[in-house]
Short mmCIF file of C-alpha atoms and ligand atoms in Angstrom, two decimals:
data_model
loop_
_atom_site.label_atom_id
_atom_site.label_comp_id
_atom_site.label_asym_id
_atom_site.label_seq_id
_atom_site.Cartn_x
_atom_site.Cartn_y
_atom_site.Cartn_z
CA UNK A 1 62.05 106.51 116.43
CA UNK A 2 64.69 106.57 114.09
CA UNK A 3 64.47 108.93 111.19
CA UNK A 4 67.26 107.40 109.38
CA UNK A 5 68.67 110.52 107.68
CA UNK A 6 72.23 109.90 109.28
CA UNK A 7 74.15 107.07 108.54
CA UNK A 8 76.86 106.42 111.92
CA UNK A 9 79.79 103.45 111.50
CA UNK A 10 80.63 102.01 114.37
CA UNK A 11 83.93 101.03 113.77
CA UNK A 12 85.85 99.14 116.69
CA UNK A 13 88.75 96.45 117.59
CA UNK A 14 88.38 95.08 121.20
CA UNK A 15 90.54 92.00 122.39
CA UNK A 16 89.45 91.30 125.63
CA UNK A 17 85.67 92.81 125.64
CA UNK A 18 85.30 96.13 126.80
CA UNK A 19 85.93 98.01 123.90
CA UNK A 20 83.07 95.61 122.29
CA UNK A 21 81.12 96.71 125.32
CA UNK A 22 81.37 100.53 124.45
CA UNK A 23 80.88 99.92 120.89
CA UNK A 24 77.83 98.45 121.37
CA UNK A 25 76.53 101.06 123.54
CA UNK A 26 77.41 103.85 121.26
CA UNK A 27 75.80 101.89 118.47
CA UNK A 28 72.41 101.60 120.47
CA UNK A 29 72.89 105.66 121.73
CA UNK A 30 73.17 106.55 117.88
CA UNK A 31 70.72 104.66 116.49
CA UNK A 32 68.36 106.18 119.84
CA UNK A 33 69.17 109.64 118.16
CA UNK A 34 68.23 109.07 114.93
CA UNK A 35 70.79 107.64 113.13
CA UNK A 36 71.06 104.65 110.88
CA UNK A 37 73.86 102.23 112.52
CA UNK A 38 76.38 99.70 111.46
CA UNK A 39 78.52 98.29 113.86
CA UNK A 40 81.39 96.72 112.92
CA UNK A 41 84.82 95.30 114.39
CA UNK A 42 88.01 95.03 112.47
CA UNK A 43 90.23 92.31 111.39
CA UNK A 44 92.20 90.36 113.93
CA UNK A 45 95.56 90.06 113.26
CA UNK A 46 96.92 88.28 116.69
CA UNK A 47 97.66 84.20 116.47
CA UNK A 48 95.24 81.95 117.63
CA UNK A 49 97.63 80.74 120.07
CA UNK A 50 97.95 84.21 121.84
CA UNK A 51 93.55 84.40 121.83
CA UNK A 52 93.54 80.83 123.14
CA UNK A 53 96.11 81.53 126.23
CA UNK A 54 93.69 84.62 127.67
CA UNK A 55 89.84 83.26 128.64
CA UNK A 56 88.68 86.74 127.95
CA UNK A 57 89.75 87.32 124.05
CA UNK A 58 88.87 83.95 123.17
CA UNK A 59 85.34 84.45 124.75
CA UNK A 60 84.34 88.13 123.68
CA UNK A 61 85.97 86.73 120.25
CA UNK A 62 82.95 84.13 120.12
CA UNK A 63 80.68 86.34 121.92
CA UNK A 64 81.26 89.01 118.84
CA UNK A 65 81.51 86.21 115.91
CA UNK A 66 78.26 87.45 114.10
CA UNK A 67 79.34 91.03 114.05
CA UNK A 68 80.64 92.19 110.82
CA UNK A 69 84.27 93.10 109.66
CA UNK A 70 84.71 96.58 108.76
CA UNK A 71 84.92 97.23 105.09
CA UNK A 72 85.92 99.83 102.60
CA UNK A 73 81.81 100.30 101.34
CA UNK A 74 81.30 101.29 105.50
CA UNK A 75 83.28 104.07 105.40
CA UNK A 76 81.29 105.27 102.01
CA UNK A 77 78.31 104.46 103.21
CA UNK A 78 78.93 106.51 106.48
CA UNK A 79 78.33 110.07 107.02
CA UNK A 80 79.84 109.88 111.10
CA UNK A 81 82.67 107.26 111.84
CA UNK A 82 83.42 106.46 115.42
CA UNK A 83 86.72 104.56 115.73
CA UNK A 84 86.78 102.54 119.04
CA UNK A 85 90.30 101.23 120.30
CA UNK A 86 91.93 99.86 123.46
CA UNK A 87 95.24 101.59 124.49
CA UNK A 88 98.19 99.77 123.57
CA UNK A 89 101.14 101.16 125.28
CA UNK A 90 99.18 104.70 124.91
CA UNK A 91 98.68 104.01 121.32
CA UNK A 92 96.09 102.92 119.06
CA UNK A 93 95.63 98.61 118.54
CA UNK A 94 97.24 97.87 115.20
CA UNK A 95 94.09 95.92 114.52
CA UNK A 96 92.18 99.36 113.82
CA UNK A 97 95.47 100.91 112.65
CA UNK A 98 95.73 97.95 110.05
CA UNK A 99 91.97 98.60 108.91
CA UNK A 100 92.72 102.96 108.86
CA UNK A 101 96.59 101.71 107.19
CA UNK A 102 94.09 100.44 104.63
CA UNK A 103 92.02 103.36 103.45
CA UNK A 104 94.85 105.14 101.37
CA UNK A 105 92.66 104.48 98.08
CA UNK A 106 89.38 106.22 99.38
CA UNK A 107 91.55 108.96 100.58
CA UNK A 108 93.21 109.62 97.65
CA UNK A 109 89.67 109.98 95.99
CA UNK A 110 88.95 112.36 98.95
CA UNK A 111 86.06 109.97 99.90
CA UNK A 112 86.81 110.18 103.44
CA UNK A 113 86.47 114.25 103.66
CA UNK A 114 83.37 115.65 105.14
CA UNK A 115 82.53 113.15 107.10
CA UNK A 116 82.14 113.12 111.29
CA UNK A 117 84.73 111.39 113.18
CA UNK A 118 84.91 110.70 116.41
CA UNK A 119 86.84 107.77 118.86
CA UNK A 120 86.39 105.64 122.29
CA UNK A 121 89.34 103.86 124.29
CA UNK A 122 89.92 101.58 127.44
CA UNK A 123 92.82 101.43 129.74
CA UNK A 124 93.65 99.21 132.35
CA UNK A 125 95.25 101.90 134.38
CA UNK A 126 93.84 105.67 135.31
CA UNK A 127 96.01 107.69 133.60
CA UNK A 128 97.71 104.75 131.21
CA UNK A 129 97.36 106.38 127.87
CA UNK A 130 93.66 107.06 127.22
CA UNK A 131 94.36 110.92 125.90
CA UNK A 132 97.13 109.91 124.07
CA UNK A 133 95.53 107.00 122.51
CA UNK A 134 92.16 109.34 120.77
CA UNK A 135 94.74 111.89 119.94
CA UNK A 136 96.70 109.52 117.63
CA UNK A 137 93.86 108.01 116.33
CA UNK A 138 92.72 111.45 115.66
CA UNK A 139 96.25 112.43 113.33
CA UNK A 140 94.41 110.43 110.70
CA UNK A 141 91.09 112.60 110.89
CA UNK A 142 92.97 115.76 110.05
CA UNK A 143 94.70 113.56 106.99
CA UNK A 144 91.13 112.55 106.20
CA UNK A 145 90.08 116.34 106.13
CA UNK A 146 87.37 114.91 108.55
CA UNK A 147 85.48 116.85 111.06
CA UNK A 148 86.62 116.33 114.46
CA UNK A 149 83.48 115.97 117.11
CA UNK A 150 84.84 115.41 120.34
CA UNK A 151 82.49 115.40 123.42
CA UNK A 152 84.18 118.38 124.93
CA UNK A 153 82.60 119.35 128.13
CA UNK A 154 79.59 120.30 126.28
CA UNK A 155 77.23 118.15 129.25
CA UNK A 156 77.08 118.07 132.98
CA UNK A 157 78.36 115.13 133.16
CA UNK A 158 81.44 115.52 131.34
CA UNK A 159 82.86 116.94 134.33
CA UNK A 160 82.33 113.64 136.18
CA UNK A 161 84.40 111.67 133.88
CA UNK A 162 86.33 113.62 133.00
CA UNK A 163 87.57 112.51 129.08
CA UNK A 164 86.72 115.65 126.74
CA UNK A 165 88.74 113.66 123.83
CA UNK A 166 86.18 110.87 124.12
CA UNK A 167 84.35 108.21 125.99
CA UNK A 168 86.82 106.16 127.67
CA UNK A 169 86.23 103.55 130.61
CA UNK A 170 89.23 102.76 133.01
CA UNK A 171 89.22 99.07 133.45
CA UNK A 172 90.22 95.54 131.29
CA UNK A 173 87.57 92.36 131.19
CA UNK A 174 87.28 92.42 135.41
CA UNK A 175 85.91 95.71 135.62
CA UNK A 176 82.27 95.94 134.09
CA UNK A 177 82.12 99.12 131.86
CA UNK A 178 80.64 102.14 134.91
CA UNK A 179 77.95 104.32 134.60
CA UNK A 180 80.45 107.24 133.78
CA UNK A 181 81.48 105.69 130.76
CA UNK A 182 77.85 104.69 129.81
CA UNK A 183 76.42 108.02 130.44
CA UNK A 184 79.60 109.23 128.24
CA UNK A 185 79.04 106.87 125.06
CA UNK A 186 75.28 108.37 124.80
CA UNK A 187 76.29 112.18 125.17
CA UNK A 188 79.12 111.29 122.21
CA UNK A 189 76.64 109.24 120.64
CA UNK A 190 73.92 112.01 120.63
CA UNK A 191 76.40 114.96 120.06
CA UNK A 192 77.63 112.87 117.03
CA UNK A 193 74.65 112.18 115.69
CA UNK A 194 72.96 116.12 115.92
CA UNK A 195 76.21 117.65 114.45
CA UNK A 196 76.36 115.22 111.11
CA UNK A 197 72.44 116.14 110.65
CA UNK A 198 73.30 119.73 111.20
CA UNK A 199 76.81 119.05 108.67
CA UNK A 200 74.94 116.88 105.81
CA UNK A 201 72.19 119.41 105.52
CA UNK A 202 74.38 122.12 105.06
CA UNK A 203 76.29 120.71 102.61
CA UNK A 204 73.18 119.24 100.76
CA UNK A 205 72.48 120.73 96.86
CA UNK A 206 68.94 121.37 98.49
CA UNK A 207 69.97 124.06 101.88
C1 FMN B 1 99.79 94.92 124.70
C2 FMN B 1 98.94 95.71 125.64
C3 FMN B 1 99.27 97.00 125.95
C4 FMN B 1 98.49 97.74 126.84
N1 FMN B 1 98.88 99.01 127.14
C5 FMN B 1 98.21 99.68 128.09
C6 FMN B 1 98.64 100.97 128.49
O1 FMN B 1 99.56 101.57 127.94
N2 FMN B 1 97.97 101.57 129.51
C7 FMN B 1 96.91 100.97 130.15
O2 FMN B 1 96.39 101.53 131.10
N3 FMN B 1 96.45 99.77 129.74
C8 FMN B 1 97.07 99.13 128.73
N4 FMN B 1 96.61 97.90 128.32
C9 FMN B 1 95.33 97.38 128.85
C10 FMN B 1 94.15 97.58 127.90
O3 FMN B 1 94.19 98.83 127.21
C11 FMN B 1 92.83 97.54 128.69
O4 FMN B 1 92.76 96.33 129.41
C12 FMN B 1 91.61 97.71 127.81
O5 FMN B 1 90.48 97.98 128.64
C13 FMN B 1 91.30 96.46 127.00
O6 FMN B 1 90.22 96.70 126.11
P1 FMN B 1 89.46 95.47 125.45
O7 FMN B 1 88.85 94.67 126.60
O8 FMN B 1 88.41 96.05 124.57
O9 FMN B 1 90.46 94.67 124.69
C14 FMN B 1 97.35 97.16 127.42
C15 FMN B 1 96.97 95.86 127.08
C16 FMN B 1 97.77 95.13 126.20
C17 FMN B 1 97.35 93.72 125.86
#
């Protein structure tokens, strides 16, 4: 039962599904632990022309039509952020860069500091970028003067697959998202979730 003391953004661009697919599972994880959730995709910023040439975009673009784009009053509203992006060329998508590219106004309030962050890619390939991709998007944590909550190998099951950086699944729309990355989303959900209680009551008036 949730307790709603935490308030966790889910905050994700997928083109082709899986990322969606994560998102979606870390959403339900979080909210399982306690949290209060919004999940929410960015902007796209690819023509309808490229969408409409690949089956899977255009249908996990319908299939996620009713979720909501990511706003500036999410990222106030959140006490734990987790950024979700496919690799692209072992970088983050510029749809989620475009949404982070613009957040320079809260920042210069420091109204992103304090909070958690953490991130989840895809790749198509086994070793195409994943690492690389969470620790870029993770440049603009330290800018944030965010706190950093990476799974680490901090369960069992960490050692099976294998991403300390974050939950990551190895696959594009063909491969259904494995039980190694679902069992990964809820230990970063969870972990998430326990370390911005344990953060937000320390820094409440009240401790
Ligand atoms: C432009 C582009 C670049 C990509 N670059 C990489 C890459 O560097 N390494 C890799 O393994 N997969 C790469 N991929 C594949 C995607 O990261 C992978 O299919 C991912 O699971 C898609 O996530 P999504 O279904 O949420 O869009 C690329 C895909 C595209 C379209």
């Amino acid at each position: 039962m949730p307790t709603h003391d935490v308030n966790v953004a889910v905050i994700y661009y997928s083109a082709t599904g899986t990322i969606a697919e994560l998102a979606r599972l870390i959403a339900d994880a979080a909210e399982h632990a306690g949290a209060d959730v919004r999940l929410r995709r960015t902007a796209e910023l690819a023509p309808q022309s490229a969408i409409d040439a690949n089956p899977a975009w255009a249908a996990n673009t319908t299939a996620t039509a009713d979720i909501l784009e990511a706003t500036h009053e999410d990222m106030l509203w959140a006490d734990a952020v987790v950024f979700g992006s496919p690799t692209r060329f072992g970088n983050v998508t510029s749809q989620l860069k475009q949404f982070i590219d613009t957040l320079g106004g809260l920042w210069q309030q420091g109204r992103l500091a304090d909070k958690v962050y953490s991130g989840f890619t895809a790749s198509a390939t086994a070793h195409g970028g994943q690492e690389s991709t969470l620790l870029a998007l993770y440049h603009s944590v330290h800018h944030f003067g965010g706190i950093l909550v990476a799974p680490g190998y901090t369960d069992p099951a960490k050692f099976t697959d294998g991403n300390p950086y974050g939950t990551s699944h190895v696959g594009g729309p063909d491969t259904p998202v494995d039980a190694n990355a679902r069992t990964a989303a809820r230990i970063q959900a969870e972990r998430v979730v326990k370390l911005t209680k344990a953060i937000k009551a320390g820094l409440s008036p009240a401790s």
